[in-house]
Amino acid sequence: MPAVARPALPRAPYVDDNLLCRAQPLPAVVQHLTGEAWKLDDKGVSTVLMEGMVIDEQESVKTSPSAFVSLLLGDGSRIVLPSSSQVRLHLVEEQAIPQVILEQGQVEAYVIKRASDYDRFQIVTPVGVLGVRGTHFRVRNDGEQSVVEVLNGQVAVNRDETPPTTKPVKKKPVVGPVAGEVKVGARQGLVFKKQGELKPVELLDPPTLVGQDGQKGDAPVWTLFLRPLPGAQRYRAQVATDKEFMNIKQENFSSKPQMSFTGLKASFYHVRLSAYDEQGLEGATGVYDIFYYPPATRVQQTSGG
């Protein structure tokens, strides 16, 4: 018998250090879904994911190889999971700090600004913890290392913290600089392992779209042509129906400065382009607004004898 998702109990708002009443970050709600994905409860039992579904403490979201999911947290922060990714949500109750444990793949986060030094959003990876107080950034697991790319704001990387367990642990808030912590600023990236120097580098500029083409057929093909970018080893393009890229429909990767999409309907799309450097860091993004209209397939007429 398939598992049935049960609604999460609401958490009461809390008062922060500035005596402001604030909404709890969890539970989160599935805002957009493209493709197939699943919700896993704290025992690992899976349920087919649907828009509007609630994801709470110690629950996970897993995407298939062609899926995209965006989650809206209670405090207004948002996270986006691309294909073949999995995250688990955790809440440090005492300071209401939401933690996203990245178990597979990649996550992109848009975090609402936090007021205090310790009241912040965190991404937990196998090799470290990333803390933020208001920024737009990407994180992914890549074998024995993790990768962070900051597009806006700042991320603090610390490899010394221990990932959270399923049991609540009370910890005193950390105020001020943390030993071993490295700050990664806007348009910077960092590849970090369990050992070695933590040294942020500048991200590549976004590639430029120089043309497009369409091919007819039962599954029309839409091809984008980019200007080759010095230092780029690979290119990425995402197609979404909204300018915030919460509702991503397709994405593609290519070692050449061109890529194709199939099966898209005629519509107004937002296209986001980026490139990867030799370290595997994905660079800054450029966004283009395009009305795509698939070329019609001509029907060949035959005359009777």
mmCIF file of C-alpha atoms in Angstrom:
data_model
loop_
_atom_site.group_PDB
_atom_site.id
_atom_site.type_symbol
_atom_site.label_atom_id
_atom_site.label_comp_id
_atom_site.label_asym_id
_atom_site.label_seq_id
_atom_site.Cartn_x
_atom_site.Cartn_y
_atom_site.Cartn_z
ATOM 1 C CA MET A 1 0.000 0.000 0.000
ATOM 2 C CA PRO A 2 1.548 3.370 -0.997
ATOM 3 C CA ALA A 3 2.611 5.766 1.719
ATOM 4 C CA VAL A 4 0.286 8.683 2.391
ATOM 5 C CA ALA A 5 1.731 12.119 3.150
ATOM 6 C CA ARG A 6 0.497 13.551 6.436
ATOM 7 C CA PRO A 7 0.285 17.299 7.059
ATOM 8 C CA ALA A 8 2.969 18.766 9.303
ATOM 9 C CA LEU A 9 2.060 20.489 12.530
ATOM 10 C CA PRO A 10 2.566 24.273 12.288
ATOM 11 C CA ARG A 11 5.289 25.841 14.417
ATOM 12 C CA ALA A 12 4.562 29.004 16.344
ATOM 13 C CA PRO A 13 6.441 32.165 15.297
ATOM 14 C CA TYR A 14 9.413 33.139 17.443
ATOM 15 C CA VAL A 15 10.968 36.401 18.653
ATOM 16 C CA ASP A 16 14.547 37.079 17.518
ATOM 17 C CA ASP A 17 17.310 39.084 19.237
ATOM 18 C CA ASN A 18 15.881 42.326 17.845
ATOM 19 C CA LEU A 19 12.487 41.555 19.411
ATOM 20 C CA LEU A 20 10.932 40.960 15.988
ATOM 21 C CA CYS A 21 8.298 38.285 15.517
ATOM 22 C CA ARG A 22 9.396 35.988 12.702
ATOM 23 C CA ALA A 23 7.938 32.999 10.897
ATOM 24 C CA GLN A 24 9.559 29.603 11.375
ATOM 25 C CA PRO A 25 11.531 28.450 8.293
ATOM 26 C CA LEU A 26 10.102 24.922 8.422
ATOM 27 C CA PRO A 27 8.034 23.275 7.166
ATOM 28 C CA ALA A 28 8.700 23.998 3.494
ATOM 29 C CA VAL A 29 6.187 23.712 0.656
ATOM 30 C CA VAL A 30 6.731 22.310 -2.848
ATOM 31 C CA GLN A 31 6.228 25.402 -5.004
ATOM 32 C CA HIS A 32 7.020 24.027 -8.477
ATOM 33 C CA LEU A 33 7.644 20.547 -9.862
ATOM 34 C CA THR A 34 8.723 19.405 -13.318
ATOM 35 C CA GLY A 35 9.182 15.676 -13.920
ATOM 36 C CA GLU A 36 9.173 12.928 -11.300
ATOM 37 C CA ALA A 37 10.391 13.344 -7.731
ATOM 38 C CA TRP A 38 9.753 11.831 -4.300
ATOM 39 C CA LYS A 39 9.338 12.820 -0.684
ATOM 40 C CA LEU A 40 11.070 10.573 1.874
ATOM 41 C CA ASP A 41 10.004 10.581 5.515
ATOM 42 C CA ASP A 42 12.399 10.205 8.458
ATOM 43 C CA LYS A 43 12.294 6.411 8.022
ATOM 44 C CA GLY A 44 13.065 6.553 4.296
ATOM 45 C CA VAL A 45 9.541 5.684 3.128
ATOM 46 C CA SER A 46 8.914 7.398 -0.220
ATOM 47 C CA THR A 47 5.846 9.200 -1.549
ATOM 48 C CA VAL A 48 5.412 10.601 -5.051
ATOM 49 C CA LEU A 49 6.029 14.337 -4.798
ATOM 50 C CA MET A 50 3.318 16.821 -5.783
ATOM 51 C CA GLU A 51 3.068 20.596 -5.867
ATOM 52 C CA GLY A 52 1.691 21.971 -2.611
ATOM 53 C CA MET A 53 3.081 19.076 -0.563
ATOM 54 C CA VAL A 54 4.643 19.957 2.809
ATOM 55 C CA ILE A 55 8.246 18.945 3.641
ATOM 56 C CA ASP A 56 9.121 19.084 7.330
ATOM 57 C CA GLU A 57 11.922 18.335 9.781
ATOM 58 C CA GLN A 58 14.034 15.265 8.853
ATOM 59 C CA GLU A 59 12.115 14.719 5.611
ATOM 60 C CA SER A 60 13.861 14.550 2.239
ATOM 61 C CA VAL A 61 13.222 15.381 -1.403
ATOM 62 C CA LYS A 62 14.755 13.342 -4.232
ATOM 63 C CA THR A 63 14.601 14.194 -7.942
ATOM 64 C CA SER A 64 14.771 11.884 -10.955
ATOM 65 C CA PRO A 65 17.310 12.431 -13.793
ATOM 66 C CA SER A 66 14.930 14.815 -15.603
ATOM 67 C CA ALA A 67 13.174 16.591 -12.726
ATOM 68 C CA PHE A 68 13.311 20.037 -11.115
ATOM 69 C CA VAL A 69 11.812 20.980 -7.743
ATOM 70 C CA SER A 70 11.572 24.329 -5.953
ATOM 71 C CA LEU A 71 10.770 24.564 -2.238
ATOM 72 C CA LEU A 72 9.467 27.642 -0.435
ATOM 73 C CA LEU A 73 10.474 27.888 3.227
ATOM 74 C CA GLY A 74 8.290 29.505 5.851
ATOM 75 C CA ASP A 75 10.597 32.531 6.170
ATOM 76 C CA GLY A 76 10.486 33.228 2.415
ATOM 77 C CA SER A 77 13.788 31.570 1.483
ATOM 78 C CA ARG A 78 13.717 29.251 -1.545
ATOM 79 C CA ILE A 79 15.769 26.272 -2.674
ATOM 80 C CA VAL A 80 15.824 24.633 -6.099
ATOM 81 C CA LEU A 81 16.851 21.036 -6.775
ATOM 82 C CA PRO A 82 17.901 20.120 -10.313
ATOM 83 C CA SER A 83 17.927 16.573 -11.668
ATOM 84 C CA SER A 84 19.428 13.632 -9.732
ATOM 85 C CA SER A 85 19.639 15.503 -6.431
ATOM 86 C CA GLN A 86 18.549 14.812 -2.859
ATOM 87 C CA VAL A 87 18.328 16.986 0.257
ATOM 88 C CA ARG A 88 17.120 16.466 3.814
ATOM 89 C CA LEU A 89 15.691 19.301 5.924
ATOM 90 C CA HIS A 90 16.750 19.909 9.514
ATOM 91 C CA LEU A 91 15.965 22.661 12.003
ATOM 92 C CA VAL A 92 18.165 23.832 14.872
ATOM 93 C CA GLU A 93 15.200 24.597 17.120
ATOM 94 C CA GLU A 94 16.901 26.860 19.657
ATOM 95 C CA GLN A 95 17.905 29.497 17.083
ATOM 96 C CA ALA A 96 15.420 28.469 14.345
ATOM 97 C CA ILE A 97 18.296 27.886 11.907
ATOM 98 C CA PRO A 98 17.171 25.897 8.852
ATOM 99 C CA GLN A 99 19.713 23.377 7.591
ATOM 100 C CA VAL A 100 19.622 21.711 4.188
ATOM 101 C CA ILE A 101 21.670 18.508 4.215
ATOM 102 C CA LEU A 102 22.877 17.910 0.664
ATOM 103 C CA GLU A 103 22.966 14.131 0.247
ATOM 104 C CA GLN A 104 23.302 13.964 -3.534
ATOM 105 C CA GLY A 105 23.689 16.277 -6.508
ATOM 106 C CA GLN A 106 23.186 20.031 -6.311
ATOM 107 C CA VAL A 107 21.037 22.678 -4.669
ATOM 108 C CA GLU A 108 20.567 26.348 -5.519
ATOM 109 C CA ALA A 109 19.488 28.624 -2.666
ATOM 110 C CA TYR A 110 17.889 32.069 -2.466
ATOM 111 C CA VAL A 111 18.100 33.026 1.200
ATOM 112 C CA ILE A 112 16.212 35.804 2.973
ATOM 113 C CA LYS A 113 18.585 38.138 4.823
ATOM 114 C CA ARG A 114 19.187 37.227 8.456
ATOM 115 C CA ALA A 115 19.704 39.797 11.195
ATOM 116 C CA SER A 116 22.221 38.303 13.645
ATOM 117 C CA ASP A 117 25.632 36.656 13.376
ATOM 118 C CA TYR A 118 24.357 33.194 14.286
ATOM 119 C CA ASP A 119 20.775 33.260 13.002
ATOM 120 C CA ARG A 120 21.472 32.006 9.511
ATOM 121 C CA PHE A 121 20.622 29.461 6.858
ATOM 122 C CA GLN A 122 23.041 26.543 6.465
ATOM 123 C CA ILE A 123 23.869 23.984 3.791
ATOM 124 C CA VAL A 124 25.549 20.848 5.151
ATOM 125 C CA THR A 125 27.761 18.802 2.793
ATOM 126 C CA PRO A 126 29.918 15.713 3.466
ATOM 127 C CA VAL A 127 33.021 17.917 3.787
ATOM 128 C CA GLY A 128 31.753 21.061 5.483
ATOM 129 C CA VAL A 129 29.033 23.515 6.443
ATOM 130 C CA LEU A 130 28.094 26.671 4.555
ATOM 131 C CA GLY A 131 26.418 29.451 6.519
ATOM 132 C CA VAL A 132 24.671 32.481 5.038
ATOM 133 C CA ARG A 133 22.538 35.409 6.128
ATOM 134 C CA GLY A 134 21.112 36.495 2.790
ATOM 135 C CA THR A 135 22.446 35.478 -0.587
ATOM 136 C CA HIS A 136 22.006 33.535 -3.842
ATOM 137 C CA PHE A 137 24.375 30.613 -4.260
ATOM 138 C CA ARG A 138 24.799 27.063 -5.582
ATOM 139 C CA VAL A 139 26.273 24.018 -3.817
ATOM 140 C CA ARG A 140 26.931 20.530 -5.147
ATOM 141 C CA ASN A 141 28.632 17.325 -4.096
ATOM 142 C CA ASP A 142 31.281 16.179 -6.555
ATOM 143 C CA GLY A 143 32.894 12.933 -5.432
ATOM 144 C CA GLU A 144 35.281 13.563 -2.522
ATOM 145 C CA GLN A 145 34.781 17.315 -2.663
ATOM 146 C CA SER A 146 32.059 19.935 -2.499
ATOM 147 C CA VAL A 147 31.693 23.023 -4.647
ATOM 148 C CA VAL A 148 30.119 26.386 -3.789
ATOM 149 C CA GLU A 149 29.491 29.257 -6.198
ATOM 150 C CA VAL A 150 28.195 32.571 -4.830
ATOM 151 C CA LEU A 151 26.205 34.801 -7.174
ATOM 152 C CA ASN A 152 25.061 37.435 -4.656
ATOM 153 C CA GLY A 153 25.934 38.062 -1.016
ATOM 154 C CA GLN A 154 28.447 36.029 0.960
ATOM 155 C CA VAL A 155 28.839 32.438 2.177
ATOM 156 C CA ALA A 156 30.939 31.308 5.151
ATOM 157 C CA VAL A 157 32.564 27.887 4.631
ATOM 158 C CA ASN A 158 33.659 25.808 7.615
ATOM 159 C CA ARG A 159 34.718 22.179 7.246
ATOM 160 C CA ASP A 160 35.024 21.536 10.991
ATOM 161 C CA GLU A 161 31.363 21.259 11.983
ATOM 162 C CA THR A 162 29.650 17.903 12.407
ATOM 163 C CA PRO A 163 26.549 17.211 10.287
ATOM 164 C CA PRO A 164 23.326 17.112 12.338
ATOM 165 C CA THR A 165 21.808 13.864 13.535
ATOM 166 C CA THR A 166 18.159 12.960 13.861
ATOM 167 C CA LYS A 167 18.342 13.796 17.575
ATOM 168 C CA PRO A 168 17.961 17.460 18.582
ATOM 169 C CA VAL A 169 21.150 18.906 20.025
ATOM 170 C CA LYS A 170 21.215 22.153 21.970
ATOM 171 C CA LYS A 171 24.182 24.308 21.057
ATOM 172 C CA LYS A 172 25.096 27.784 22.154
ATOM 173 C CA PRO A 173 24.979 30.287 19.300
ATOM 174 C CA VAL A 174 28.323 31.181 17.777
ATOM 175 C CA VAL A 175 28.884 34.928 17.567
ATOM 176 C CA GLY A 176 31.718 36.549 15.632
ATOM 177 C CA PRO A 177 34.471 34.930 13.527
ATOM 178 C CA VAL A 178 34.812 31.147 13.571
ATOM 179 C CA ALA A 179 38.239 29.490 13.495
ATOM 180 C CA GLY A 180 38.965 27.976 10.087
ATOM 181 C CA GLU A 181 36.041 29.754 8.442
ATOM 182 C CA VAL A 182 36.535 31.184 4.942
ATOM 183 C CA LYS A 183 34.285 33.825 3.387
ATOM 184 C CA VAL A 184 33.297 33.402 -0.264
ATOM 185 C CA GLY A 185 32.011 36.633 -1.792
ATOM 186 C CA ALA A 186 29.793 37.492 -4.739
ATOM 187 C CA ARG A 187 30.951 36.075 -8.106
ATOM 188 C CA GLN A 188 33.454 33.838 -6.318
ATOM 189 C CA GLY A 189 33.647 30.066 -6.038
ATOM 190 C CA LEU A 190 35.407 27.493 -3.903
ATOM 191 C CA VAL A 191 36.248 23.809 -4.303
ATOM 192 C CA PHE A 192 36.744 22.343 -0.837
ATOM 193 C CA LYS A 193 37.795 18.932 0.422
ATOM 194 C CA LYS A 194 38.272 17.508 3.910
ATOM 195 C CA GLN A 195 41.874 18.693 3.793
ATOM 196 C CA GLY A 196 43.822 21.365 1.958
ATOM 197 C CA GLU A 197 43.748 25.130 1.549
ATOM 198 C CA LEU A 198 40.418 26.925 1.231
ATOM 199 C CA LYS A 199 41.010 29.585 -1.413
ATOM 200 C CA PRO A 200 38.110 31.296 -3.234
ATOM 201 C CA VAL A 201 38.598 32.191 -6.912
ATOM 202 C CA GLU A 202 36.746 34.480 -9.308
ATOM 203 C CA LEU A 203 33.953 32.904 -11.350
ATOM 204 C CA LEU A 204 33.774 33.019 -15.132
ATOM 205 C CA ASP A 205 31.621 35.677 -16.752
ATOM 206 C CA PRO A 206 28.373 34.462 -18.332
ATOM 207 C CA PRO A 207 28.507 33.363 -21.979
ATOM 208 C CA THR A 208 26.755 35.475 -24.611
ATOM 209 C CA LEU A 209 23.876 34.194 -26.733
ATOM 210 C CA VAL A 210 24.586 35.020 -30.390
ATOM 211 C CA GLY A 211 21.888 33.095 -32.255
ATOM 212 C CA GLN A 212 19.238 30.397 -32.329
ATOM 213 C CA ASP A 213 17.711 27.982 -34.789
ATOM 214 C CA GLY A 214 14.795 25.579 -34.992
ATOM 215 C CA GLN A 215 14.361 22.246 -36.751
ATOM 216 C CA LYS A 216 11.056 20.803 -37.873
ATOM 217 C CA GLY A 217 9.800 17.338 -37.060
ATOM 218 C CA ASP A 218 7.582 15.363 -34.718
ATOM 219 C CA ALA A 219 9.768 16.648 -31.849
ATOM 220 C CA PRO A 220 10.980 20.115 -32.920
ATOM 221 C CA VAL A 221 14.536 20.975 -31.882
ATOM 222 C CA TRP A 222 15.488 24.405 -30.548
ATOM 223 C CA THR A 223 19.223 25.136 -30.750
ATOM 224 C CA LEU A 224 21.040 27.985 -28.997
ATOM 225 C CA PHE A 225 24.404 29.276 -30.224
ATOM 226 C CA LEU A 226 26.810 30.918 -27.758
ATOM 227 C CA ARG A 227 29.955 32.949 -28.274
ATOM 228 C CA PRO A 228 32.951 30.834 -27.143
ATOM 229 C CA LEU A 229 34.109 31.996 -23.708
ATOM 230 C CA PRO A 230 37.844 31.955 -22.850
ATOM 231 C CA GLY A 231 38.528 29.456 -20.065
ATOM 232 C CA ALA A 232 35.187 27.660 -20.433
ATOM 233 C CA GLN A 233 35.336 23.853 -20.380
ATOM 234 C CA ARG A 234 31.594 23.241 -20.455
ATOM 235 C CA TYR A 235 28.376 25.220 -20.908
ATOM 236 C CA ARG A 236 24.966 25.021 -19.235
ATOM 237 C CA ALA A 237 21.571 26.358 -20.315
ATOM 238 C CA GLN A 238 18.308 26.291 -18.364
ATOM 239 C CA VAL A 239 14.842 27.115 -19.685
ATOM 240 C CA ALA A 240 12.177 28.347 -17.248
ATOM 241 C CA THR A 241 8.742 29.932 -17.430
ATOM 242 C CA ASP A 242 9.499 32.481 -14.678
ATOM 243 C CA LYS A 243 12.297 35.026 -14.329
ATOM 244 C CA GLU A 244 13.248 33.723 -10.856
ATOM 245 C CA PHE A 245 13.902 30.227 -12.320
ATOM 246 C CA MET A 246 11.723 28.518 -9.750
ATOM 247 C CA ASN A 247 9.821 26.677 -12.503
ATOM 248 C CA ILE A 248 12.578 25.174 -14.657
ATOM 249 C CA LYS A 249 11.356 23.078 -17.578
ATOM 250 C CA GLN A 250 14.586 21.801 -19.126
ATOM 251 C CA GLU A 251 18.347 22.140 -18.899
ATOM 252 C CA ASN A 252 21.236 21.014 -21.048
ATOM 253 C CA PHE A 253 25.024 20.757 -20.851
ATOM 254 C CA SER A 254 27.553 20.820 -23.678
ATOM 255 C CA SER A 255 31.312 20.938 -24.169
ATOM 256 C CA LYS A 256 30.647 23.089 -27.250
ATOM 257 C CA PRO A 257 29.126 26.601 -27.218
ATOM 258 C CA GLN A 258 25.780 25.369 -28.491
ATOM 259 C CA MET A 259 23.006 23.215 -27.069
ATOM 260 C CA SER A 260 19.598 21.952 -28.110
ATOM 261 C CA PHE A 261 16.206 21.403 -26.482
ATOM 262 C CA THR A 262 13.329 19.232 -27.667
ATOM 263 C CA GLY A 263 9.667 18.971 -26.752
ATOM 264 C CA LEU A 264 9.143 22.574 -25.647
ATOM 265 C CA LYS A 265 5.805 24.152 -26.457
ATOM 266 C CA ALA A 266 5.407 27.568 -28.035
ATOM 267 C CA SER A 267 5.748 30.052 -25.187
ATOM 268 C CA PHE A 268 7.699 32.952 -23.710
ATOM 269 C CA TYR A 269 10.744 31.507 -21.915
ATOM 270 C CA HIS A 270 13.575 32.775 -19.749
ATOM 271 C CA VAL A 271 16.915 31.214 -20.727
ATOM 272 C CA ARG A 272 19.826 31.192 -18.256
ATOM 273 C CA LEU A 273 23.374 30.587 -19.519
ATOM 274 C CA SER A 274 26.576 29.799 -17.620
ATOM 275 C CA ALA A 275 29.980 28.175 -18.147
ATOM 276 C CA TYR A 276 32.317 25.948 -16.112
ATOM 277 C CA ASP A 277 36.034 26.602 -15.623
ATOM 278 C CA GLU A 278 38.876 24.070 -15.392
ATOM 279 C CA GLN A 279 38.188 23.482 -11.670
ATOM 280 C CA GLY A 280 34.572 22.604 -12.400
ATOM 281 C CA LEU A 281 33.233 25.862 -10.943
ATOM 282 C CA GLU A 282 30.077 27.117 -12.636
ATOM 283 C CA GLY A 283 30.295 30.821 -13.395
ATOM 284 C CA ALA A 284 27.970 33.796 -13.270
ATOM 285 C CA THR A 285 24.722 33.614 -15.221
ATOM 286 C CA GLY A 286 23.264 35.594 -18.090
ATOM 287 C CA VAL A 287 19.492 35.583 -18.651
ATOM 288 C CA TYR A 288 17.687 36.068 -21.969
ATOM 289 C CA ASP A 289 13.944 36.442 -22.542
ATOM 290 C CA ILE A 290 12.887 34.616 -25.702
ATOM 291 C CA PHE A 291 9.573 33.803 -27.345
ATOM 292 C CA TYR A 292 9.995 30.323 -28.795
ATOM 293 C CA TYR A 293 7.695 29.173 -31.556
ATOM 294 C CA PRO A 294 8.410 25.657 -32.873
ATOM 295 C CA PRO A 295 8.668 25.592 -36.680
ATOM 296 C CA ALA A 296 5.639 23.932 -38.249
ATOM 297 C CA THR A 297 6.069 20.684 -40.112
ATOM 298 C CA ARG A 298 4.869 20.952 -43.662
ATOM 299 C CA VAL A 299 2.462 18.260 -44.798
ATOM 300 C CA GLN A 300 3.410 16.965 -48.217
ATOM 301 C CA GLN A 301 0.394 16.835 -50.488
ATOM 302 C CA THR A 302 0.016 14.109 -53.091
ATOM 303 C CA SER A 303 -2.323 14.289 -56.059
ATOM 304 C CA GLY A 304 -4.387 11.358 -57.208
ATOM 305 C CA GLY A 305 -4.034 9.865 -60.689
#
